[in-house]
PDB file of C-alpha atoms and ligand atoms in Angstrom:
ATOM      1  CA  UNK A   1       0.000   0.000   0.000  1.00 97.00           C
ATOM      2  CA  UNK A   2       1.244   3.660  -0.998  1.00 98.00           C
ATOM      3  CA  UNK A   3       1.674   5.240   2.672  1.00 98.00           C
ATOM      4  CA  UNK A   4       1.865   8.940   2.437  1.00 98.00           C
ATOM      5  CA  UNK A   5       2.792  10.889   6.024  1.00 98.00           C
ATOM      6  CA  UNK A   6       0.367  14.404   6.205  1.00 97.00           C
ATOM      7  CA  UNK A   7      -0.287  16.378   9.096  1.00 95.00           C
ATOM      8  CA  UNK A   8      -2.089  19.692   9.036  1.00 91.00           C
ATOM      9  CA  UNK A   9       0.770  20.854  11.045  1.00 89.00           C
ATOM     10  CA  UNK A  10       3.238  21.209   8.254  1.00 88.00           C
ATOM     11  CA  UNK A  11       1.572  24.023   6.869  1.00 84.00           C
ATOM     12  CA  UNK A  12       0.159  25.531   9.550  1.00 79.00           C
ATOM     13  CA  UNK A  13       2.354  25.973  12.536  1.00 75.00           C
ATOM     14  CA  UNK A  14       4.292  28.472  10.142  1.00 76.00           C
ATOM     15  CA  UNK A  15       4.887  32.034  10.864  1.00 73.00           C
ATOM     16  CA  UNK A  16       2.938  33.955   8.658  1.00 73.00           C
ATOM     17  CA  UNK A  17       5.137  35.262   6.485  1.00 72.00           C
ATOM     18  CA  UNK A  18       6.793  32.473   5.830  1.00 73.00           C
ATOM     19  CA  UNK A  19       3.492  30.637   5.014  1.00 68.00           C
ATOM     20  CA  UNK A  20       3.285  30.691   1.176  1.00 68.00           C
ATOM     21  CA  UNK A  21       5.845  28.356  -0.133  1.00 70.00           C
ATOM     22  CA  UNK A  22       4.495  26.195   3.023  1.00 79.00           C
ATOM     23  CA  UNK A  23       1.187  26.465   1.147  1.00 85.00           C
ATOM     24  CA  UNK A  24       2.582  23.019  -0.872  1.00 91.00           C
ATOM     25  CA  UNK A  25       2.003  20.550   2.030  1.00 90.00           C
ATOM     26  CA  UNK A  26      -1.468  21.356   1.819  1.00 92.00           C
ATOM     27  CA  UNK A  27      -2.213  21.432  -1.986  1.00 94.00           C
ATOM     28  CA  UNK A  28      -0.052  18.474  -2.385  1.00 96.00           C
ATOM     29  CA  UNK A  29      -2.516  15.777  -1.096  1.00 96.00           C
ATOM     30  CA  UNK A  30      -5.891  17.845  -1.827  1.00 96.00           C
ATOM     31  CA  UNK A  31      -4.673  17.524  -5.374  1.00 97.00           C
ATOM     32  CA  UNK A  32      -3.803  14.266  -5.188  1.00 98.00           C
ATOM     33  CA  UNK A  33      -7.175  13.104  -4.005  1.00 97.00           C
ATOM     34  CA  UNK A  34      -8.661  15.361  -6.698  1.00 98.00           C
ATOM     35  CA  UNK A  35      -7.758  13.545  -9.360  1.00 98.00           C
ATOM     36  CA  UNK A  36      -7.670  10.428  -7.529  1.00 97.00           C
ATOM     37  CA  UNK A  37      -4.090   9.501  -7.550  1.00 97.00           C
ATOM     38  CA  UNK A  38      -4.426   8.278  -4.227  1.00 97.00           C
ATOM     39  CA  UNK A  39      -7.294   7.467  -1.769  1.00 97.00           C
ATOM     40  CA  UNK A  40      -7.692   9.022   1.541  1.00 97.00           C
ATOM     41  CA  UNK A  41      -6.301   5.518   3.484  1.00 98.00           C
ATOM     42  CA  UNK A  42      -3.167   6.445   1.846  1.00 98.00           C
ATOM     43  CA  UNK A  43      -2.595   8.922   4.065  1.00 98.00           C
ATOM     44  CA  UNK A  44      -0.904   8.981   7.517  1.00 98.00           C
ATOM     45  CA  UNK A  45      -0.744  11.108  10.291  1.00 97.00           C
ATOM     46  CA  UNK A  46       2.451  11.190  11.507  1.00 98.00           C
ATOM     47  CA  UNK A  47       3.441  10.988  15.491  1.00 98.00           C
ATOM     48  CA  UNK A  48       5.746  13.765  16.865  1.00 97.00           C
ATOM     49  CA  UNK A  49       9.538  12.908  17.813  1.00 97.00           C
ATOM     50  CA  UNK A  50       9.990  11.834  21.165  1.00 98.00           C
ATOM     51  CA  UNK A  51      13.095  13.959  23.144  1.00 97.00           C
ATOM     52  CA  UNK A  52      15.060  10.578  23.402  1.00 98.00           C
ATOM     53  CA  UNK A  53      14.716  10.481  19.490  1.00 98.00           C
ATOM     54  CA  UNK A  54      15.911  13.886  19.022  1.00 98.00           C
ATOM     55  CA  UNK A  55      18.691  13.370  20.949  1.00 98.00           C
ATOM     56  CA  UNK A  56      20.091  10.629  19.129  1.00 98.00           C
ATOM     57  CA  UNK A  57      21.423  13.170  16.659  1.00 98.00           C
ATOM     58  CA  UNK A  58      21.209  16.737  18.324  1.00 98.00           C
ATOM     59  CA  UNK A  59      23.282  18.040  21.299  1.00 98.00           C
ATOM     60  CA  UNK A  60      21.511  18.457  24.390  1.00 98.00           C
ATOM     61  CA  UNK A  61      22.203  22.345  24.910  1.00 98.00           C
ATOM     62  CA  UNK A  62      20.653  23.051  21.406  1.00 98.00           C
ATOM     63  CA  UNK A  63      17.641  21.214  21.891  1.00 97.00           C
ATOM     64  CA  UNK A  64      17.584  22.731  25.570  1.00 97.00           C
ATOM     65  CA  UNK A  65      17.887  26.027  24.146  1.00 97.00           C
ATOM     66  CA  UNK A  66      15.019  25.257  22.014  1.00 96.00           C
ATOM     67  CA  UNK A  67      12.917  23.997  24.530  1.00 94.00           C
ATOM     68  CA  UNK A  68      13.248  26.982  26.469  1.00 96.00           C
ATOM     69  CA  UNK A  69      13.214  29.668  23.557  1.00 95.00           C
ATOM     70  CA  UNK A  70      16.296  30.610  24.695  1.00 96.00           C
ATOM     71  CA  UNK A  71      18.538  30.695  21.351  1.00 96.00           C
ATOM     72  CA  UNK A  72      21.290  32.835  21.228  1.00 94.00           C
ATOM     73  CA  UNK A  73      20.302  35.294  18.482  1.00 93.00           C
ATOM     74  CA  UNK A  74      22.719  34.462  16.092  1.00 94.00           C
ATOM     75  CA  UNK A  75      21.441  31.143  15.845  1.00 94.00           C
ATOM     76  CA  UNK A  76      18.015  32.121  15.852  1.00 94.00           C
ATOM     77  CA  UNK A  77      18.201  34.139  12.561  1.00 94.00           C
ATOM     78  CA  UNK A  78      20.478  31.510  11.274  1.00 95.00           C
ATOM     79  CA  UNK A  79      16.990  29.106  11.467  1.00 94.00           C
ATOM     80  CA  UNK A  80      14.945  32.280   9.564  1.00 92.00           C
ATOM     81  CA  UNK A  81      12.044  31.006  11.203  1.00 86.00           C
ATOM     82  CA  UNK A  82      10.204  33.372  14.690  1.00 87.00           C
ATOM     83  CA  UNK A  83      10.729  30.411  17.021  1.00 90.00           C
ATOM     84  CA  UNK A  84       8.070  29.026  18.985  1.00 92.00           C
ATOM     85  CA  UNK A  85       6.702  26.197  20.672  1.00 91.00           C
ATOM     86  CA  UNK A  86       4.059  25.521  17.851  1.00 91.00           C
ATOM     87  CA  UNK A  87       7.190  25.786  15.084  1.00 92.00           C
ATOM     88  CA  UNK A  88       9.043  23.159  17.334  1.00 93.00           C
ATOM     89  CA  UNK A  89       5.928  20.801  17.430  1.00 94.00           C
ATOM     90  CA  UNK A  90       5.686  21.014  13.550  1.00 94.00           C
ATOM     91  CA  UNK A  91       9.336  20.610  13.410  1.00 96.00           C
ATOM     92  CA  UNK A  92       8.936  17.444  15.947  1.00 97.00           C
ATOM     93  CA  UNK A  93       6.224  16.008  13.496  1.00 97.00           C
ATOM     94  CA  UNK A  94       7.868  16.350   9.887  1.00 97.00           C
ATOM     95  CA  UNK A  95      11.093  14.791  11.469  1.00 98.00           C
ATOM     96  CA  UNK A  96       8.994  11.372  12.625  1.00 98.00           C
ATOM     97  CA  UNK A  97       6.786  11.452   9.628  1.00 98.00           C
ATOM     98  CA  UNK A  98      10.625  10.902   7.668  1.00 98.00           C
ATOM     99  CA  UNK A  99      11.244   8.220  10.045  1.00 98.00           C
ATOM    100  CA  UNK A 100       7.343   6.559   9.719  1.00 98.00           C
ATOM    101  CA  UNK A 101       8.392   6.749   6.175  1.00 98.00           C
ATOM    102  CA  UNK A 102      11.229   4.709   6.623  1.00 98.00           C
ATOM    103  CA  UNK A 103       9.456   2.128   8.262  1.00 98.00           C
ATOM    104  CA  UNK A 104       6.886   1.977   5.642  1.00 98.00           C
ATOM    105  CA  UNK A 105       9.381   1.787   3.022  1.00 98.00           C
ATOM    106  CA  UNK A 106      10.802  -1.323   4.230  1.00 98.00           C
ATOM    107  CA  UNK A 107       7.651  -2.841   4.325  1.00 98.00           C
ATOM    108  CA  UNK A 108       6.045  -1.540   0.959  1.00 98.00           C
ATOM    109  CA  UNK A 109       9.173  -0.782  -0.952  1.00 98.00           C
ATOM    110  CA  UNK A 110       8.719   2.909  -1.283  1.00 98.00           C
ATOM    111  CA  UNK A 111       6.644   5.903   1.180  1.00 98.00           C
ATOM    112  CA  UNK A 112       6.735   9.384   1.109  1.00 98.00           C
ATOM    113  CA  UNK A 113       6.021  12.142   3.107  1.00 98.00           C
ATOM    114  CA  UNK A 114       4.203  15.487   1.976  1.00 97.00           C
ATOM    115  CA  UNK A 115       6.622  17.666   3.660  1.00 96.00           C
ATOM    116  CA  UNK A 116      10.522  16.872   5.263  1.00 97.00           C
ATOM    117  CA  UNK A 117      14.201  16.934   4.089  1.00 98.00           C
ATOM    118  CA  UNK A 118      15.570  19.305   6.764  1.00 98.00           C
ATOM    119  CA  UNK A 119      19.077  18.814   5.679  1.00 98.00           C
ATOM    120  CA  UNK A 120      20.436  22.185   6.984  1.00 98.00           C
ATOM    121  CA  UNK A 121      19.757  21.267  10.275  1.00 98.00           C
ATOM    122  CA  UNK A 122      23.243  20.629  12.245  1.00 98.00           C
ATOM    123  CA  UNK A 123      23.820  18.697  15.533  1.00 98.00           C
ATOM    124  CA  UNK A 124      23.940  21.642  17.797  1.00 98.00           C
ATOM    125  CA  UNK A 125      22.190  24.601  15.762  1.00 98.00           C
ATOM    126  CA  UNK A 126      19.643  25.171  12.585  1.00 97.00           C
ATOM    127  CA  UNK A 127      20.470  26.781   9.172  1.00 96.00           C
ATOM    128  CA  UNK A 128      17.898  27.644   6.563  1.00 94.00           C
ATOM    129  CA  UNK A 129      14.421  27.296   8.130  1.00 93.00           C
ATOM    130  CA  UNK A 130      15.732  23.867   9.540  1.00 96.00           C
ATOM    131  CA  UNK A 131      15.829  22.950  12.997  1.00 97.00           C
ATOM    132  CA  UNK A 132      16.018  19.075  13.352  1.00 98.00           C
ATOM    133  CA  UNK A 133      17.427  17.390  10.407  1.00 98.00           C
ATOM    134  CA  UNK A 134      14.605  14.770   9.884  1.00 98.00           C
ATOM    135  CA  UNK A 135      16.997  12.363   7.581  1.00 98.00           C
ATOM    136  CA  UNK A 136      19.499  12.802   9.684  1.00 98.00           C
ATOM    137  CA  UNK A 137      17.426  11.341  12.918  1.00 98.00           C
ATOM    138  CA  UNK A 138      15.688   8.865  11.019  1.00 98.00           C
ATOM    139  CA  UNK A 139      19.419   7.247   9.246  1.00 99.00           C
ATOM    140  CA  UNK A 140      20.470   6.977  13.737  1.00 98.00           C
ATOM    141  CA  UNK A 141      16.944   5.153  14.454  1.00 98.00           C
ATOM    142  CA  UNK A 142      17.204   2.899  11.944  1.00 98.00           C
ATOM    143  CA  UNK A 143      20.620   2.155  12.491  1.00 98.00           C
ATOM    144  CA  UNK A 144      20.111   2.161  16.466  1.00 98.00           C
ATOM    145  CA  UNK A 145      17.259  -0.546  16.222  1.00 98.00           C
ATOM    146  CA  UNK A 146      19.198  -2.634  13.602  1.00 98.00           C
ATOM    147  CA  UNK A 147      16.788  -1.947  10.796  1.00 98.00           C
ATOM    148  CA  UNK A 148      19.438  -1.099   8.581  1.00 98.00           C
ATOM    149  CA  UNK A 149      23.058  -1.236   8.532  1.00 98.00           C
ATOM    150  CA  UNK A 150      23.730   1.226   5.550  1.00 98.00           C
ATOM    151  CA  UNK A 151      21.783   3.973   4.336  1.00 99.00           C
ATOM    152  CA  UNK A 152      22.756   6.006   1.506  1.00 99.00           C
ATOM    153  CA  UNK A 153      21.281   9.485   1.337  1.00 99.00           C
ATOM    154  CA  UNK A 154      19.825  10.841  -2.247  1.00 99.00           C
ATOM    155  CA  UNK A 155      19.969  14.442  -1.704  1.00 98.00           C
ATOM    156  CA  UNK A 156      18.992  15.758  -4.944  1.00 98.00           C
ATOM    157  CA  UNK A 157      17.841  19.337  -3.620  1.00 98.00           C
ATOM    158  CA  UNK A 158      19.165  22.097  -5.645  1.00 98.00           C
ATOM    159  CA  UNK A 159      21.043  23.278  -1.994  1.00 98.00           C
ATOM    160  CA  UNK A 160      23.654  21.220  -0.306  1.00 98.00           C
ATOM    161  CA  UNK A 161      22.431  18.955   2.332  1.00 98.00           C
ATOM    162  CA  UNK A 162      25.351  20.710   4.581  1.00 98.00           C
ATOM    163  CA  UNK A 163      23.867  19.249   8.115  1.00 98.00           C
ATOM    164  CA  UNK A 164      23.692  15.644   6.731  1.00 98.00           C
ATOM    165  CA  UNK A 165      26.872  15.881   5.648  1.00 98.00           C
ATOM    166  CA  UNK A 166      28.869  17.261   8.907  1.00 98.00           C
ATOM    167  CA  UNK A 167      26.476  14.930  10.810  1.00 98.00           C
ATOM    168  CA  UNK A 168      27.771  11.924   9.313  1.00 98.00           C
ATOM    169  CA  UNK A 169      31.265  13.174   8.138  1.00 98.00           C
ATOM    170  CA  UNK A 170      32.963  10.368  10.644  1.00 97.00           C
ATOM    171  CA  UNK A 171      30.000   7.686  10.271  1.00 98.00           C
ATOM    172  CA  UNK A 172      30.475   5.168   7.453  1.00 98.00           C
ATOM    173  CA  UNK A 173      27.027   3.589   8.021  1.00 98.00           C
ATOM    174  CA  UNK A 174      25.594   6.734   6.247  1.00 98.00           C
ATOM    175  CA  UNK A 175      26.931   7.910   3.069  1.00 98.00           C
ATOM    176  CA  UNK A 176      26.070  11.144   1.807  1.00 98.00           C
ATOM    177  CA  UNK A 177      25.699  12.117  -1.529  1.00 98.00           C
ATOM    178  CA  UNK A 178      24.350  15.606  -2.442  1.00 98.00           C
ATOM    179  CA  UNK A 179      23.726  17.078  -5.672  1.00 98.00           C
ATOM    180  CA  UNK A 180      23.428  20.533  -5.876  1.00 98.00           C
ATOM    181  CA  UNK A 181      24.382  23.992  -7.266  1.00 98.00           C
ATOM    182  CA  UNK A 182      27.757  25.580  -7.090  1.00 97.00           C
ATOM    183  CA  UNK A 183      27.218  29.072  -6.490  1.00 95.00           C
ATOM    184  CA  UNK A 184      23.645  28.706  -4.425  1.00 94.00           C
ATOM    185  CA  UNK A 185      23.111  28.379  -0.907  1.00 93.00           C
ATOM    186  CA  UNK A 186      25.342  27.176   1.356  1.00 95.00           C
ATOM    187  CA  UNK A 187      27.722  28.954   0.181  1.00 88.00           C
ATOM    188  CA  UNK A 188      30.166  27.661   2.846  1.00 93.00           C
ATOM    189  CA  UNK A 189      30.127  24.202   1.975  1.00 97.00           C
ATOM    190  CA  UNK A 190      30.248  20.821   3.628  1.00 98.00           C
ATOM    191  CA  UNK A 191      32.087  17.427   2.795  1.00 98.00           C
ATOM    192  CA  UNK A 192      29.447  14.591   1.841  1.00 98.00           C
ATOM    193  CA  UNK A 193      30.971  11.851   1.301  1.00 98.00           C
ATOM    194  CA  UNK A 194      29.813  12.239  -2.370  1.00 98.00           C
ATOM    195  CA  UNK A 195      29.406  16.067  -3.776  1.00 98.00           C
ATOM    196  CA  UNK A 196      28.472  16.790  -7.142  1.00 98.00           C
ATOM    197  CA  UNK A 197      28.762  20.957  -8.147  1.00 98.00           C
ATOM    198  CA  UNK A 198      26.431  21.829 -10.975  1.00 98.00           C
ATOM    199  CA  UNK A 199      27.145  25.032 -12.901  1.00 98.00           C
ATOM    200  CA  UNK A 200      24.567  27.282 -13.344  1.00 98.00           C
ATOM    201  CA  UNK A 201      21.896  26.597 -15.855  1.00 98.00           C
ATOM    202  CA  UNK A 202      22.514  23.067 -15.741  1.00 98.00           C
ATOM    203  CA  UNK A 203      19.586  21.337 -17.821  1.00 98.00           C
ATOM    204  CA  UNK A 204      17.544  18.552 -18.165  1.00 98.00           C
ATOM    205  CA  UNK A 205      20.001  16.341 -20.333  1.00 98.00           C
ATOM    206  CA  UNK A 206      23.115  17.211 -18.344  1.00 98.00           C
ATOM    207  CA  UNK A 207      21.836  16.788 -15.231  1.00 98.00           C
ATOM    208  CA  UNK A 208      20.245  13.267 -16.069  1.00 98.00           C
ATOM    209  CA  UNK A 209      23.318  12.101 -17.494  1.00 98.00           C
ATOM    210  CA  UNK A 210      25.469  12.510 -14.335  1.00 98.00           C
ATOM    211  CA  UNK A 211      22.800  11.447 -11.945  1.00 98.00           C
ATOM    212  CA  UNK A 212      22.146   8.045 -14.504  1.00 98.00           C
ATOM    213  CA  UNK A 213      26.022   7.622 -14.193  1.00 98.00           C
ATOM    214  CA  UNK A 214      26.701   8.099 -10.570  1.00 98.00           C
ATOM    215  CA  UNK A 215      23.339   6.687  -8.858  1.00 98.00           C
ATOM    216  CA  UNK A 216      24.228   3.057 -10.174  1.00 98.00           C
ATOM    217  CA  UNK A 217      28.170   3.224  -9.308  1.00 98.00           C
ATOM    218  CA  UNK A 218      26.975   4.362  -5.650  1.00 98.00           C
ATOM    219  CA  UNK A 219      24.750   1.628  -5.062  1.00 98.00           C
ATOM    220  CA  UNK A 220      27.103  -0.893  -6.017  1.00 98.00           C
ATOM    221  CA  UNK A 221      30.000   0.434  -4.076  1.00 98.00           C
ATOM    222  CA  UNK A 222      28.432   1.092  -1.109  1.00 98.00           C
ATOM    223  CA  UNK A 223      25.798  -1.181  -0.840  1.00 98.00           C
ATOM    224  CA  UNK A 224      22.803   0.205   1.174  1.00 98.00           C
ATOM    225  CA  UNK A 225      20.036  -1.315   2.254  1.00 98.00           C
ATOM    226  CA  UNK A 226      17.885   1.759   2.710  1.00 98.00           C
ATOM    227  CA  UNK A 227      17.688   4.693   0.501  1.00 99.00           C
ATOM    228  CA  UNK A 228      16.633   8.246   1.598  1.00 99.00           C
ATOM    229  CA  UNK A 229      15.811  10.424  -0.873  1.00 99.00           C
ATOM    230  CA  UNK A 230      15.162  13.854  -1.250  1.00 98.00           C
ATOM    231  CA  UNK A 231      13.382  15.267  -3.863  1.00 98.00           C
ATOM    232  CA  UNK A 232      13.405  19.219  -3.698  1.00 98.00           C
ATOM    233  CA  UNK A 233      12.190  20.917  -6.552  1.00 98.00           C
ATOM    234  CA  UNK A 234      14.019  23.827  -6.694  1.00 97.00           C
ATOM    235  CA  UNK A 235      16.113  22.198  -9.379  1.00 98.00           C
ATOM    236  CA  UNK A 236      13.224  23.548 -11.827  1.00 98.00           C
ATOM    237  CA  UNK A 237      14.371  26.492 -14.086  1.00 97.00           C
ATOM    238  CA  UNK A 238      10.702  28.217 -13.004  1.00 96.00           C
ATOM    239  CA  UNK A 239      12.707  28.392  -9.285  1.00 95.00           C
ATOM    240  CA  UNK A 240      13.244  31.508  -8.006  1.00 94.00           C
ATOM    241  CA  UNK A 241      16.049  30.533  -5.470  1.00 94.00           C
ATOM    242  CA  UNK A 242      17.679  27.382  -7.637  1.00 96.00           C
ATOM    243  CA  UNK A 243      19.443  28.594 -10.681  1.00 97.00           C
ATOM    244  CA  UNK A 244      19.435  25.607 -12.552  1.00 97.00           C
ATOM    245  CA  UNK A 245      17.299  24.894 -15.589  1.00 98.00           C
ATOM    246  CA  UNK A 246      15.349  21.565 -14.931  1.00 98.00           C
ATOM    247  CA  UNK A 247      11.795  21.230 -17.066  1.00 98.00           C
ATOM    248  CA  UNK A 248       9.174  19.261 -15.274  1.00 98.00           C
ATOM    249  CA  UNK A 249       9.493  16.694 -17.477  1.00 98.00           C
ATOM    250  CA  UNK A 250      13.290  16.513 -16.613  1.00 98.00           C
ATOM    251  CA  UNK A 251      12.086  16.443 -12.976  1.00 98.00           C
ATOM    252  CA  UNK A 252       9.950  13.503 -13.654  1.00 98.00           C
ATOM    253  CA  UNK A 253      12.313  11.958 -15.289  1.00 98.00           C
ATOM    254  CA  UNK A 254      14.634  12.300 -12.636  1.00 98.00           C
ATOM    255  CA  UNK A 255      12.003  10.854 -10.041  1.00 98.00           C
ATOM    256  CA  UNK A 256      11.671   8.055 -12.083  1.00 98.00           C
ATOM    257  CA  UNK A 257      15.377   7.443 -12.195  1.00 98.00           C
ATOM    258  CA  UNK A 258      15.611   6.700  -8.720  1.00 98.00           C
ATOM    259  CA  UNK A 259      12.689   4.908  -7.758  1.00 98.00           C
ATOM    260  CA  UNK A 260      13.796   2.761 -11.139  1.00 98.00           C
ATOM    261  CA  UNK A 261      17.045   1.907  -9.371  1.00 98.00           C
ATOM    262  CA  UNK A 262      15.739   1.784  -6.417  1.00 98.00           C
ATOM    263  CA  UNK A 263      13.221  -1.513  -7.327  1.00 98.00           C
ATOM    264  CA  UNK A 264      15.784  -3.016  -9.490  1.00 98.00           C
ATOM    265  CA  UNK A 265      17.720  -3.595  -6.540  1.00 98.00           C
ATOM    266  CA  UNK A 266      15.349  -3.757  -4.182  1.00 98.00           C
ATOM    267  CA  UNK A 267      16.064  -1.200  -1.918  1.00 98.00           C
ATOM    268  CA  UNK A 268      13.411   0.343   0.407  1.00 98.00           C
ATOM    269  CA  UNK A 269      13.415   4.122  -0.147  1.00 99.00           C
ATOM    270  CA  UNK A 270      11.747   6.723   1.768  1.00 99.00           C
ATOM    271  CA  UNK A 271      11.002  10.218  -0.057  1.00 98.00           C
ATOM    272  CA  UNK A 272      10.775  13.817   1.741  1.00 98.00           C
ATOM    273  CA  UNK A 273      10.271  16.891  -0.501  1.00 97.00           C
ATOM    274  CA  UNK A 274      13.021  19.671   0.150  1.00 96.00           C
ATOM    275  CA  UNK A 275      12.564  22.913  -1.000  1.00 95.00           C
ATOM    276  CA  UNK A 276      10.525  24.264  -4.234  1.00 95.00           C
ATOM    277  CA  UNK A 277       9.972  28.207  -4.454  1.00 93.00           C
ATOM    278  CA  UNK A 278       8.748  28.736  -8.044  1.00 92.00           C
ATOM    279  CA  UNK A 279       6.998  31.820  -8.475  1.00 92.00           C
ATOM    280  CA  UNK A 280       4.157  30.117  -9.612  1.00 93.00           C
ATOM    281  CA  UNK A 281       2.551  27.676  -6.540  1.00 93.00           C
ATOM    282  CA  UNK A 282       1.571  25.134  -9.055  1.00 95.00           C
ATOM    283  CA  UNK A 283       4.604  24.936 -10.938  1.00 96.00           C
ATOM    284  CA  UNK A 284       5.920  23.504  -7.156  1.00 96.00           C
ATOM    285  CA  UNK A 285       3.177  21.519  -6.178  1.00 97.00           C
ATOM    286  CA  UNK A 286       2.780  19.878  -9.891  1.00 98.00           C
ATOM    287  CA  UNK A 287       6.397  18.831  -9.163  1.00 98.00           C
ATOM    288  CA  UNK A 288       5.711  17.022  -6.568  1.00 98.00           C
ATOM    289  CA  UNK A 289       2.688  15.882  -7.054  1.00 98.00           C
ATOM    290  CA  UNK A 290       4.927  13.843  -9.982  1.00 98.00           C
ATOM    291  CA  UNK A 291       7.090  12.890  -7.413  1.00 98.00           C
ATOM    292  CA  UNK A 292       4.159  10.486  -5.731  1.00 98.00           C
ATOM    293  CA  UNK A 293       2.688   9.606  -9.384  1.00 98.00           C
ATOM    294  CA  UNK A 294       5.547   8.406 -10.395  1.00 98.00           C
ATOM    295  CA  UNK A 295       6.097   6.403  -7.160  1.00 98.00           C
ATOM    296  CA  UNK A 296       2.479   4.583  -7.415  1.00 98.00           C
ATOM    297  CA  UNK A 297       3.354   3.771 -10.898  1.00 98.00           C
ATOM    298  CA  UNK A 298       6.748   2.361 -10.509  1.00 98.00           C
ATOM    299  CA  UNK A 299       6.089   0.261  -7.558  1.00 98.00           C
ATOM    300  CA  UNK A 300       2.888  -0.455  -8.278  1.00 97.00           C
ATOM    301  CA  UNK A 301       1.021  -0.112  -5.033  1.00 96.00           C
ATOM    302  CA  UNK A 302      -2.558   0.794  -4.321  1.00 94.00           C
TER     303      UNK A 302
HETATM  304 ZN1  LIG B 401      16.593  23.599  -1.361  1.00 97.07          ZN
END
């Protein structure tokens, strides 16, 4: 069965002003029930992360700190977000819907959630409206439980997945492999264990070719038994942050590569959504939407 994670949360524990790209996790499954891609049983809602959970992977001063909305400043604007208890509930919730995700994945072959992919969030602070890095936490309760030995992480959001990367710079069990673009956001840059640079303007064909050459090569070397992937779609060209040149049909197509790999080797894989900030809502949301079509398809699930 095609297990999708969705809480109202996602979209609306949001400060205001930061609520329209948020708008997605809200139009993603209305519009996927619209047209009756899925069913309403498909959807999940997800539980909220337990302290014990969040501490397998953040430092207990930061998530102190955040429990008592005490932040130094600096690290405050370095999350964007106005900090609150409801933002940390939300943030609590899209990191165990990843993780719910997981665990469906191993059992159905594939789950997404309608929100997640938090990969700026660092051990002891937040970056780019990210506070707990949900793949992050789910890779150390998989791994803690013995549910998998060796996760490789698809990060295929046009921005480097800079937390994952320092998180598990010194733990083999979790290979990182980001895709991203040179000159965007970070712009001080982490070590994955796998970075690829794209210049600016990189296009569909390009950007299918390297990703069809290295996606097949990494799961042969290191030979995961979980994937984690996540699917921003701020690769498009429509984005107003990403600065690459993706079509949606070169997005699909990209979607489809993985999941393709994914069941030929029979690898679970979990799916969060990353960033998207087209000007256009629907360019974003018709992105992802793909993302789950495409996943329904391929694995063939009802
Ligand atoms: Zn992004």
């Amino acid at each position: 069965m095609l297990k999708i994670a969705y809480s109202p949360l996602f979209n609306h524990a949001v400060p205001e002003k930061h609520r329209f790209p948020m708008q997605k996790y809200d139009e993603i499954p209305k519009r996927l029930l619209a047209e009756g891609t899925i069913r309403p049983e498909n959807l999940f809602l997800p539980k909220k992360l337990s302290e014990s959970q969040i501490l397998t992977t953040h430092t207990a001063d930061y998530w102190q700190h955040l429990k008592d909305l005490t932040l130094p400043k600096k690290d405050a604007r370095a999350i964007g977000f106005e900090l609150s208890h409801a933002l940390f509930e939300r943030e609590r919730t899209i990191a165990h819907a990843t993780y719910e995700c997981a665990l469906f994945a191993k059992q159905f072959g594939v789950s997404l959630s309608t929100s997640g992919g938090t990969h700026h969030g660092f051990a002891d602070h937040g970056e780019g409206f990210c506070v707990f890095n949900d793949l992050a936490i789910t890779s150390h309760l998989l791994l803690n439980q013995g549910l998998s030995q060796q996760i490789l992480i698809i990060d295929l959001d046009v921005h480097q997945g800079n937390g994952t990367a320092h998180i598990f710079a010194n733990d083999k069990r979790v290979f990182t492999f980001s895709m991203h673009g040179a000159k965007n956001f970070p712009f001080r840059k982490q070590q994955s264990d796998l970075d690829i640079e794209l210049a600016d303007d990189t296009g569909d064909d390009e950007y299918l070719t390297i990703l069809d050459k290295n996606l097949p090569m990494l799961i042969k070397t290191v030979a995961p038994d979980m994937l984690l992937f996540l699917a921003g779609v701020d690769v498009l060209a429509s984005d107003k942050l990403g600065k690459l040149a993706l079509t949606q049909q070169g997005c699909k197509q990209r979607d489809s590569l993985v999941f393709n790999y994914a069941k030929r080797y029979q690898l679970p894989i979990a799916v969060v959504m990353g960033g998207g900030y087209s000007e256009n809502l629907d360019d974003v949301v018709e992105a992802h939407c793909n993302t789950f079509r495409i996943a329904k398809q391929i694995f063939n699930l009802d």
